[in-house]
Tab-separated table of C-alpha atoms in Angstrom:
chain	number	residue	atom	x	y	z
A	28	MET	CA	40.956	-73.178	9.226
A	29	SER	CA	42.548	-76.480	10.106
A	30	GLY	CA	45.726	-76.251	12.134
A	31	SER	CA	45.792	-72.452	12.242
A	32	ARG	CA	44.007	-69.324	13.330
A	33	ALA	CA	43.670	-66.194	11.231
A	34	THR	CA	43.111	-62.643	12.403
A	35	ALA	CA	40.028	-62.455	10.175
A	36	ALA	CA	37.525	-65.043	8.954
A	37	THR	CA	34.493	-65.299	6.671
A	38	THR	CA	31.630	-67.655	7.477
A	39	THR	CA	29.304	-67.078	4.513
A	40	PRO	CA	30.677	-67.646	0.979
A	41	ARG	CA	30.362	-64.664	-1.363
A	42	SER	CA	31.938	-66.328	-4.377
A	43	ALA	CA	28.656	-66.247	-6.304
A	44	GLU	CA	28.780	-62.426	-6.497
A	45	PRO	CA	29.968	-60.834	-9.755
A	46	PRO	CA	33.795	-60.704	-9.737
A	47	ARG	CA	35.331	-57.259	-9.243
A	48	GLY	CA	38.808	-58.176	-10.445
A	49	LEU	CA	41.390	-60.831	-9.778
A	50	ALA	CA	43.996	-61.537	-7.141
A	51	VAL	CA	47.639	-62.615	-7.056
A	52	ALA	CA	49.152	-64.534	-4.142
A	53	TYR	CA	52.084	-62.256	-3.268
A	54	SER	CA	54.724	-63.503	-0.824
A	55	GLY	CA	57.296	-60.937	-1.948
A	56	GLY	CA	59.600	-63.588	-3.363
A	57	ARG	CA	61.046	-63.506	-6.857
A	58	ASP	CA	58.357	-65.560	-8.587
A	59	SER	CA	55.288	-63.931	-7.039
A	60	THR	CA	56.814	-60.471	-7.513
A	61	ALA	CA	57.305	-61.170	-11.223
A	62	LEU	CA	53.766	-62.546	-11.628
A	63	LEU	CA	52.184	-59.623	-9.782
A	64	HIS	CA	54.117	-57.084	-11.864
A	65	ALA	CA	53.244	-58.804	-15.162
A	66	THR	CA	49.586	-58.991	-14.144
A	67	LEU	CA	49.492	-55.307	-13.217
A	68	VAL	CA	51.060	-54.275	-16.521
A	69	ALA	CA	48.528	-56.365	-18.447
A	70	ALA	CA	45.605	-55.070	-16.372
A	71	ARG	CA	46.538	-51.374	-16.572
A	72	GLU	CA	44.832	-50.848	-19.924
A	73	THR	CA	41.755	-52.937	-19.114
A	74	GLY	CA	40.526	-51.212	-15.976
A	75	LEU	CA	40.649	-54.513	-14.102
A	76	ALA	CA	41.491	-54.253	-10.401
A	77	VAL	CA	44.307	-56.482	-9.128
A	78	HIS	CA	44.466	-57.475	-5.464
A	79	ALA	CA	47.840	-58.491	-4.013
A	80	LEU	CA	47.222	-61.020	-1.217
A	81	HIS	CA	49.955	-61.541	1.391
A	82	VAL	CA	49.918	-64.148	4.184
A	83	HIS	CA	52.045	-63.491	7.291
A	84	HIS	CA	52.849	-66.941	8.738
A	85	GLY	CA	55.064	-65.743	11.562
A	86	LEU	CA	57.463	-68.621	10.865
A	87	SER	CA	60.460	-66.401	10.137
A	88	ALA	CA	62.053	-63.639	12.180
A	89	HIS	CA	61.895	-61.608	8.968
A	90	ALA	CA	58.133	-61.989	8.460
A	91	ASP	CA	57.343	-58.439	9.632
A	92	ALA	CA	59.988	-57.020	7.297
A	93	TRP	CA	58.577	-59.043	4.380
A	94	LEU	CA	55.099	-57.708	5.066
A	95	ALA	CA	56.436	-54.138	5.148
A	96	HIS	CA	58.369	-54.713	1.905
A	97	CYS	CA	55.294	-56.037	0.065
A	98	GLU	CA	53.081	-53.218	1.269
A	99	ALA	CA	55.656	-50.577	0.312
A	100	GLN	CA	56.202	-52.154	-3.114
A	101	CYS	CA	52.482	-52.066	-3.860
A	102	ARG	CA	52.296	-48.409	-2.782
A	103	ARG	CA	55.131	-47.543	-5.188
A	104	TRP	CA	53.418	-49.369	-8.050
A	105	ALA	CA	50.096	-47.685	-7.267
A	106	ARG	CA	51.766	-44.266	-7.429
A	107	ARG	CA	53.017	-45.197	-10.902
A	108	GLY	CA	49.471	-45.842	-12.040
A	109	LEU	CA	49.362	-49.635	-11.734
A	110	PRO	CA	45.924	-50.916	-10.558
A	111	VAL	CA	47.038	-52.693	-7.359
A	112	ALA	CA	45.425	-52.984	-3.925
A	113	PHE	CA	47.362	-54.695	-1.126
A	114	HIS	CA	45.749	-56.949	1.478
A	115	SER	CA	47.358	-59.054	4.194
A	116	VAL	CA	46.368	-61.441	6.949
A	117	ARG	CA	48.288	-62.948	9.858
A	118	VAL	CA	47.830	-66.608	10.733
A	119	GLN	CA	48.950	-68.544	13.762
A	120	LEU	CA	49.968	-72.116	13.036
A	121	ALA	CA	49.119	-74.893	15.471
A	122	CYS	CA	51.043	-78.082	14.739
A	123	ARG	CA	49.924	-81.218	16.503
A	124	PRO	CA	52.279	-84.129	17.193
A	125	GLY	CA	53.116	-85.847	13.926
A	126	ASP	CA	51.995	-82.925	11.765
A	127	SER	CA	54.182	-81.724	8.922
A	128	LEU	CA	54.988	-78.043	9.341
A	129	GLU	CA	55.077	-77.712	5.550
A	130	ALA	CA	51.608	-79.224	5.194
A	131	VAL	CA	50.099	-77.190	8.048
A	132	ALA	CA	51.566	-73.952	6.676
A	133	ARG	CA	50.350	-74.753	3.147
A	134	THR	CA	46.817	-75.504	4.348
A	135	ALA	CA	46.741	-72.325	6.432
A	136	ARG	CA	48.108	-70.261	3.542
A	137	TYR	CA	45.456	-71.369	1.058
A	138	ALA	CA	42.681	-70.914	3.610
A	139	ALA	CA	43.928	-67.393	4.379
A	140	LEU	CA	44.240	-66.534	0.683
A	141	ARG	CA	40.685	-67.720	0.098
A	142	THR	CA	39.439	-65.575	2.987
A	143	LEU	CA	41.162	-62.501	1.555
A	144	ALA	CA	39.814	-63.228	-1.937
A	145	VAL	CA	36.254	-63.663	-0.667
A	146	GLU	CA	36.505	-60.431	1.327
A	147	GLN	CA	37.468	-58.564	-1.842
A	148	GLY	CA	34.779	-60.254	-3.925
A	149	VAL	CA	37.172	-61.899	-6.389
A	150	ALA	CA	36.839	-65.467	-7.647
A	151	LEU	CA	40.209	-65.863	-9.434
A	152	VAL	CA	43.558	-66.132	-7.619
A	153	LEU	CA	46.800	-66.435	-9.598
A	154	LEU	CA	49.710	-68.494	-8.221
A	155	ALA	CA	53.315	-68.061	-9.365
A	156	HIS	CA	54.361	-71.707	-9.720
A	157	HIS	CA	56.471	-72.281	-12.831
A	158	GLN	CA	57.941	-75.180	-14.788
A	159	ARG	CA	60.717	-75.968	-12.295
A	160	ASP	CA	58.200	-76.124	-9.454
A	161	GLN	CA	56.159	-78.605	-11.474
A	162	ALA	CA	59.206	-80.759	-12.189
A	163	GLU	CA	60.144	-80.771	-8.500
A	164	THR	CA	56.603	-81.713	-7.523
A	165	LEU	CA	56.606	-84.714	-9.868
A	166	LEU	CA	59.926	-85.948	-8.450
A	167	LEU	CA	58.779	-85.533	-4.851
A	168	GLN	CA	55.540	-87.382	-5.544
A	169	ALA	CA	57.426	-90.203	-7.270
A	170	LEU	CA	59.775	-90.525	-4.287
A	171	ARG	CA	56.729	-90.801	-2.019
A	172	GLY	CA	55.315	-93.644	-4.104
A	173	ALA	CA	52.423	-91.636	-5.508
A	174	GLY	CA	50.070	-92.982	-8.150
A	175	VAL	CA	49.071	-91.315	-11.371
A	176	ALA	CA	47.112	-88.559	-9.580
A	177	GLY	CA	50.155	-87.569	-7.552
A	178	LEU	CA	52.467	-87.718	-10.547
A	179	ALA	CA	50.141	-85.280	-12.311
A	180	GLY	CA	51.615	-82.553	-10.126
A	181	MET	CA	49.918	-79.168	-9.915
A	182	PRO	CA	46.964	-78.363	-12.178
A	183	ALA	CA	47.105	-75.233	-14.319
A	184	SER	CA	43.652	-74.299	-13.016
A	185	ILE	CA	41.294	-75.740	-10.416
A	186	GLU	CA	38.126	-74.542	-8.699
A	187	ARG	CA	37.629	-75.096	-4.969
A	188	ASP	CA	35.005	-73.568	-2.683
A	189	GLY	CA	33.973	-70.982	-5.261
A	190	ILE	CA	37.551	-69.784	-5.950
A	191	THR	CA	39.495	-70.600	-9.128
A	192	TRP	CA	43.219	-71.098	-8.486
A	193	ALA	CA	45.245	-70.595	-11.663
A	194	ARG	CA	48.943	-71.076	-12.398
A	195	PRO	CA	49.544	-69.186	-15.650
A	196	TRP	CA	53.324	-69.741	-15.606
A	197	LEU	CA	53.491	-73.535	-15.373
A	198	GLY	CA	54.720	-73.567	-18.953
A	199	HIS	CA	57.482	-71.001	-18.282
A	200	SER	CA	60.939	-71.987	-17.079
A	201	ARG	CA	62.602	-70.727	-13.927
A	202	VAL	CA	65.226	-69.061	-16.096
A	203	ALA	CA	62.537	-67.099	-17.946
A	204	VAL	CA	61.100	-65.829	-14.662
A	205	GLN	CA	64.565	-64.789	-13.475
A	206	ALA	CA	65.147	-62.951	-16.757
A	207	TYR	CA	61.854	-61.061	-16.345
A	208	VAL	CA	62.880	-59.923	-12.863
A	209	ARG	CA	66.261	-58.685	-14.126
A	210	ARG	CA	64.754	-56.949	-17.154
A	211	HIS	CA	62.313	-54.948	-15.049
A	212	ARG	CA	64.705	-54.526	-12.082
A	213	LEU	CA	62.129	-55.838	-9.643
A	214	ARG	CA	62.914	-55.846	-5.944
A	215	HIS	CA	62.075	-59.032	-4.101
A	216	ILE	CA	62.832	-60.837	-0.857
A	217	ASP	CA	64.836	-64.016	-0.340
A	218	ASP	CA	63.169	-66.445	2.054
A	219	ASP	CA	65.850	-67.912	4.323
A	220	SER	CA	63.697	-70.993	4.924
A	221	ASN	CA	64.398	-72.042	1.325
A	222	ASP	CA	67.875	-73.071	2.523
A	223	ASP	CA	66.578	-75.261	5.367
A	224	PRO	CA	67.400	-78.924	4.559
A	225	ARG	CA	64.712	-80.174	6.959
A	226	PHE	CA	62.180	-79.632	4.181
A	227	ALA	CA	62.047	-82.232	1.407
A	228	ARG	CA	61.642	-79.758	-1.435
A	229	ASN	CA	64.684	-77.821	-0.262
A	230	ARG	CA	66.801	-80.980	-0.134
A	231	LEU	CA	65.728	-81.818	-3.663
A	232	ARG	CA	66.356	-78.280	-4.869
A	233	LEU	CA	69.750	-77.798	-3.194
A	234	GLN	CA	71.307	-81.273	-3.226
A	235	VAL	CA	69.700	-83.232	-6.062
A	236	TRP	CA	68.646	-80.781	-8.736
A	237	PRO	CA	72.101	-79.369	-9.609
A	238	ALA	CA	73.451	-82.865	-10.323
A	239	LEU	CA	70.288	-83.864	-12.174
A	240	GLN	CA	70.381	-80.815	-14.420
A	241	ALA	CA	74.091	-81.255	-15.078
A	242	ALA	CA	73.471	-84.810	-16.257
A	243	PHE	CA	70.164	-84.042	-18.022
A	244	PRO	CA	70.007	-80.350	-19.095
A	245	GLN	CA	66.413	-80.693	-20.342
A	246	ALA	CA	65.169	-82.268	-17.097
A	247	GLU	CA	62.970	-79.330	-16.101
A	248	GLY	CA	60.990	-79.313	-19.329
A	249	THR	CA	60.755	-83.072	-19.806
A	250	LEU	CA	59.629	-83.708	-16.220
A	251	ALA	CA	56.998	-80.988	-16.541
A	252	ASP	CA	55.862	-82.663	-19.771
A	253	ALA	CA	55.620	-85.980	-17.922
A	254	ALA	CA	53.401	-84.324	-15.315
A	255	ARG	CA	51.149	-83.049	-18.107
A	256	TRP	CA	50.814	-86.567	-19.570
A	257	ALA	CA	50.076	-87.874	-16.078
A	258	GLN	CA	47.350	-85.241	-15.737
A	259	GLN	CA	45.698	-86.569	-18.879
A	260	ALA	CA	45.965	-90.150	-17.634
A	261	ALA	CA	44.633	-89.162	-14.208
A	262	ALA	CA	41.684	-87.411	-15.861
A	263	CYS	CA	40.872	-90.597	-17.806
A	264	VAL	CA	41.077	-92.695	-14.636
A	265	ALA	CA	38.879	-90.200	-12.771
A	266	ASP	CA	36.290	-90.127	-15.559
A	267	LEU	CA	36.078	-93.921	-15.661
A	268	ALA	CA	35.826	-94.105	-11.865
A	269	ALA	CA	32.994	-91.555	-11.907
A	270	LEU	CA	31.114	-93.565	-14.534
A	271	ASP	CA	31.621	-96.777	-12.573
A	272	LEU	CA	30.619	-95.129	-9.304
A	273	ALA	CA	27.351	-93.906	-10.830
A	274	GLY	CA	26.381	-97.545	-11.314
A	275	CYS	CA	27.451	-98.600	-7.816
A	276	ALA	CA	26.358	-95.819	-5.487
A	277	ASP	CA	23.115	-94.081	-4.693
A	278	GLY	CA	22.807	-91.255	-2.202
A	279	GLY	CA	26.233	-91.869	-0.719
A	280	VAL	CA	25.609	-95.618	-0.227
A	281	LEU	CA	27.872	-98.044	-2.076
A	282	SER	CA	26.231	-101.226	-3.381
A	283	LEU	CA	28.811	-103.917	-2.766
A	284	ALA	CA	27.213	-106.340	-5.238
A	285	ALA	CA	27.542	-103.855	-8.101
A	286	TRP	CA	30.993	-102.829	-6.913
A	287	GLN	CA	32.258	-106.421	-6.896
A	288	ARG	CA	31.225	-106.887	-10.525
A	289	LEU	CA	33.964	-104.447	-11.522
A	290	GLY	CA	37.468	-105.713	-12.085
A	291	PRO	CA	39.904	-105.170	-9.186
A	292	HIS	CA	41.756	-102.368	-10.979
A	293	ARG	CA	38.496	-100.457	-11.513
A	294	ALA	CA	36.987	-101.368	-8.158
A	295	VAL	CA	39.891	-99.859	-6.223
A	296	GLN	CA	39.532	-96.555	-8.100
A	297	VAL	CA	35.787	-96.516	-7.404
A	298	LEU	CA	36.364	-97.233	-3.721
A	299	ARG	CA	38.912	-94.418	-3.469
A	300	LEU	CA	36.525	-91.967	-5.188
A	301	TRP	CA	33.553	-93.047	-3.094
A	302	LEU	CA	35.513	-92.622	0.139
A	303	ARG	CA	36.555	-89.115	-0.886
A	304	GLN	CA	33.023	-88.093	-1.851
A	305	ALA	CA	31.606	-89.638	1.315
A	306	GLY	CA	33.877	-87.388	3.394
A	307	ALA	CA	36.343	-89.962	4.697
A	308	GLY	CA	39.894	-88.796	5.266
A	309	ALA	CA	42.750	-89.979	3.080
A	310	VAL	CA	43.291	-93.739	3.387
A	311	THR	CA	46.695	-95.346	3.186
A	312	ALA	CA	47.628	-97.949	0.595
A	313	ALA	CA	47.607	-100.591	3.335
A	314	GLU	CA	44.075	-99.592	4.439
A	315	LEU	CA	42.879	-99.703	0.852
A	316	GLU	CA	44.319	-103.175	0.342
A	317	ARG	CA	42.646	-104.407	3.510
A	318	LEU	CA	39.273	-103.014	2.438
A	319	MET	CA	39.607	-104.601	-1.005
A	320	ALA	CA	40.198	-107.968	0.674
A	321	GLU	CA	37.534	-107.746	3.394
A	322	LEU	CA	34.614	-105.828	1.869
A	323	PRO	CA	33.320	-108.675	-0.353
A	324	ALA	CA	32.222	-110.693	2.714
A	325	GLY	CA	28.539	-110.403	3.594
A	326	ALA	CA	28.298	-110.179	7.387
A	327	PRO	CA	27.749	-106.824	9.105
A	328	ALA	CA	31.085	-105.213	9.888
A	329	ARG	CA	32.821	-101.922	10.697
A	330	TRP	CA	36.204	-100.472	9.743
A	331	PRO	CA	37.730	-97.391	11.406
A	332	VAL	CA	39.066	-94.845	8.920
A	333	LYS	CA	40.298	-91.316	9.317
A	334	GLY	CA	37.389	-89.085	10.253
A	335	GLY	CA	34.931	-91.851	11.145
A	336	GLU	CA	34.148	-95.439	10.265
A	337	LEU	CA	32.804	-97.573	7.440
A	338	ARG	CA	29.733	-99.707	8.101
A	339	ARG	CA	28.663	-102.683	5.996
A	340	TYR	CA	25.060	-103.782	6.360
A	341	ARG	CA	22.798	-105.767	4.017
A	342	GLY	CA	25.189	-105.523	1.116
A	343	GLU	CA	25.637	-101.771	1.425
A	344	LEU	CA	28.586	-99.713	2.611
A	345	ARG	CA	28.218	-96.392	4.407
A	346	PHE	CA	30.660	-93.910	5.875
A	347	VAL	CA	29.727	-92.466	9.268
A	348	ALA	CA	31.666	-89.374	10.284
A	349	ALA	CA	33.034	-89.139	13.802
A	350	PRO	CA	31.171	-86.650	16.004
A	351	SER	CA	32.661	-83.173	15.862
A	352	SER	CA	34.356	-81.896	18.981
A	353	PRO	CA	32.272	-79.233	20.759
A	354	ALA	CA	35.453	-77.489	21.968
A	355	ASP	CA	35.531	-75.060	19.039
A	356	PRO	CA	31.939	-74.474	17.889
A	357	VAL	CA	31.509	-72.780	14.509
A	358	GLU	CA	28.590	-70.458	13.897
A	359	ARG	CA	26.191	-71.873	11.349
A	360	GLU	CA	25.731	-69.953	8.135
A	361	SER	CA	22.179	-68.666	7.787
A	362	THR	CA	22.149	-67.269	4.227
A	363	LEU	CA	23.719	-68.165	0.894
A	364	VAL	CA	23.613	-66.784	-2.654
A	365	LEU	CA	23.836	-69.234	-5.582
A	366	ARG	CA	24.019	-67.911	-9.123
A	367	ARG	CA	26.325	-70.471	-10.686
A	368	GLY	CA	27.693	-73.937	-10.196
A	369	GLY	CA	30.467	-74.560	-7.706
A	370	ARG	CA	31.374	-76.002	-4.339
A	371	TYR	CA	30.166	-73.886	-1.433
A	372	ARG	CA	31.842	-74.770	1.831
A	373	LEU	CA	29.599	-74.393	4.888
A	374	PRO	CA	31.786	-75.285	7.889
A	375	GLY	CA	29.082	-74.320	10.368
A	376	TRP	CA	26.928	-77.118	8.953
A	377	GLY	CA	29.837	-79.516	8.522
A	378	GLY	CA	29.657	-79.927	4.781
A	379	VAL	CA	29.827	-78.608	1.237
A	380	LEU	CA	26.871	-77.697	-0.945
A	381	VAL	CA	27.657	-78.730	-4.526
A	382	ALA	CA	25.784	-76.895	-7.283
A	383	GLU	CA	25.978	-78.092	-10.893
A	384	GLN	CA	24.406	-76.693	-14.055
A	385	VAL	CA	21.938	-79.178	-15.538
A	386	ARG	CA	19.262	-79.199	-18.232
A	387	ALA	CA	16.664	-81.015	-16.156
A	388	GLY	CA	16.027	-82.049	-12.584
A	389	GLY	CA	17.353	-78.853	-10.987
A	390	VAL	CA	16.114	-75.801	-9.107
A	391	PRO	CA	15.454	-72.628	-11.130
A	392	THR	CA	18.364	-70.267	-10.574
A	393	ALA	CA	15.891	-67.479	-9.867
A	394	LEU	CA	14.896	-69.274	-6.641
A	395	LEU	CA	18.523	-69.545	-5.475
A	396	ALA	CA	19.362	-65.833	-5.358
A	397	ALA	CA	18.595	-65.539	-1.634
A	398	LEU	CA	18.673	-68.815	0.274
A	399	SER	CA	17.858	-69.320	3.925
A	400	LEU	CA	19.692	-72.177	5.694
A	401	GLN	CA	17.747	-73.713	8.565
A	402	PRO	CA	17.810	-76.831	10.757
A	403	ARG	CA	14.945	-79.314	11.017
A	404	ARG	CA	12.298	-78.104	13.435
A	405	GLY	CA	9.535	-80.626	12.784
A	406	GLY	CA	6.450	-80.317	10.638
A	407	GLU	CA	8.312	-79.815	7.341
A	408	GLN	CA	6.670	-81.385	4.283
A	409	PHE	CA	8.688	-82.732	1.347
A	410	GLN	CA	7.515	-84.120	-1.995
A	411	GLY	CA	9.930	-86.690	-3.340
A	412	ALA	CA	8.556	-86.981	-6.882
A	413	ALA	CA	5.836	-85.537	-9.083
A	414	GLY	CA	2.472	-87.187	-8.503
A	415	ARG	CA	3.360	-88.322	-5.019
A	416	PRO	CA	1.927	-86.712	-1.894
A	417	ALA	CA	4.045	-84.463	0.278
A	418	ARG	CA	5.005	-86.191	3.521
A	419	SER	CA	6.904	-85.341	6.671
A	420	LEU	CA	10.682	-85.469	6.513
A	421	LYS	CA	10.714	-88.299	9.030
A	422	LYS	CA	8.541	-90.478	6.799
A	423	GLN	CA	10.470	-89.493	3.681
A	424	TYR	CA	13.757	-90.399	5.355
A	425	GLN	CA	12.334	-93.750	6.451
A	426	ALA	CA	10.975	-94.497	2.979
A	427	ALA	CA	14.330	-93.620	1.424
A	428	ALA	CA	16.194	-95.748	4.015
A	429	VAL	CA	18.274	-92.775	5.118
A	430	PRO	CA	19.660	-93.607	8.575
A	431	ALA	CA	19.498	-91.037	11.357
A	432	TRP	CA	23.243	-90.413	11.248
A	433	ALA	CA	23.010	-89.426	7.554
A	434	ARG	CA	20.401	-86.702	7.973
A	435	GLY	CA	22.726	-83.778	8.695
A	436	GLY	CA	23.084	-80.540	6.785
A	437	PRO	CA	20.850	-77.483	6.335
A	438	LEU	CA	17.382	-77.331	4.849
A	439	LEU	CA	17.443	-74.809	1.987
A	440	TYR	CA	14.540	-72.383	1.702
A	441	GLY	CA	13.935	-69.861	-1.076
A	442	GLY	CA	13.251	-66.189	-0.514
A	443	ASN	CA	9.523	-66.942	-0.454
A	444	GLY	CA	9.955	-69.379	2.438
A	445	ARG	CA	9.447	-72.441	0.234
A	446	LEU	CA	11.461	-75.581	0.971
A	447	LEU	CA	13.793	-76.276	-1.941
A	448	PHE	CA	16.347	-78.890	-0.893
A	449	VAL	CA	16.867	-81.431	1.866
A	450	PRO	CA	20.250	-83.200	2.327
A	451	GLY	CA	19.779	-86.927	1.906
A	452	LEU	CA	16.499	-86.516	0.009
A	453	GLY	CA	17.306	-83.989	-2.707
A	454	ILE	CA	15.179	-81.315	-4.399
A	455	ASP	CA	11.502	-80.959	-3.576
A	456	ALA	CA	9.553	-82.027	-6.669
A	457	ARG	CA	7.266	-78.986	-6.374
A	458	VAL	CA	10.117	-76.599	-7.225
A	459	LEU	CA	11.749	-78.470	-10.101
A	460	ALA	CA	12.593	-76.237	-13.054
A	461	ALA	CA	10.895	-76.568	-16.403
A	462	PRO	CA	12.940	-78.103	-19.244
A	463	GLY	CA	15.267	-75.516	-20.768
A	464	GLU	CA	14.949	-73.134	-17.833
A	465	PRO	CA	18.305	-72.088	-16.213
A	466	GLN	CA	18.727	-74.435	-13.276
A	467	LEU	CA	21.182	-75.962	-10.829
A	468	ALA	CA	21.236	-79.444	-9.338
A	469	LEU	CA	22.173	-79.545	-5.660
A	470	ARG	CA	24.084	-82.135	-3.651
A	471	TRP	CA	25.257	-82.185	-0.040
A	472	GLU	CA	28.661	-83.601	0.914
A	473	PRO	CA	29.730	-83.800	4.576
A	474	LEU	CA	33.145	-82.450	5.477
A	475	PRO	CA	35.705	-84.867	6.922
A	476	PRO	CA	36.199	-84.107	10.629
A	477	ASP	CA	39.336	-82.212	11.636
């Protein structure tokens, strides 16, 4: 996990297994305590197991006491017949010069929560963000000069790496959550770091929000509404960018001629999407403006970006990731189970396997139940299309103009030892599903370097 180390880790995703319940991120604070209690009450009559997931950051002198409080609270609820199981993990944060402690802690927290969820075999994690949190997020993003995607705030539900993160209380006010806690006399902790003015959200919450609400009593609801409208606008922009990108890119290569035929306002969205899908790190507004100005030229050129560099050659743009540091090697995953679409993170191979349900052009789901992940060893044969002969991977890569630096990722073999998928080339034509048969399309995306 970037910027942190956890006491436990999982290398092979298990998110494709049948879910055995759901989980709630449980810090012990007021909001997560209320959400966990409400979830347990609702689940009691259904037989659904609820897993309370607690992350010990070690940032506060009270962290051990908070962990003990959460564990004891869950034991009390379990004795009362509520279907709760408590799980915790300790993480050690490692901030590098220039890192934001807030950002590092947030990244470590979500990675730890995902690890706990995967260990328990659940694919749904509930988060306790409410309407006030959404309003604060919109204001913070606006103050940072964010575009429409940033102003959209937090999504009500999003799937990442096989886990669905849901915020069921985004439409509920902070006052409503407080009233729930009082009504049920719920014990909770008060995080002293919430009073630390070094953090931007705390400054907004403590110094700005009281005056804002006094002047505009409906600010919480109206700002949350604005975030919802921004989400709709961002979705429209993203859909248009995806449509435009489909006509400009092929196999991770951006055709600059097709890209330039778009108007500037559409071209910049396509470039941003392509960079993200290619695995480049976040680019600044200044870097994006420079690329928009310099990419249309035709001579070979290179641009350094976070995580690697961009290379223009013969009217095509490619992203080349920087070599990974060998200081902290990660064991490569050797097996994977795919039964549904999703994004399956494989850090040992340096990428994400994307599986999408399709009606044609995919692999039968029956062949994906027990995958073997292997490196190239030489001698592999791949058939690129029906009616064409199977050829060596080297020749197929050359014919497809896939450069050597773009041939990473695992070869996927079915349980019968048959080659199914090759990053950079796609699905072997000999294993394509019949029309109407349940099937998944596969795509490999490299991870941006740490």
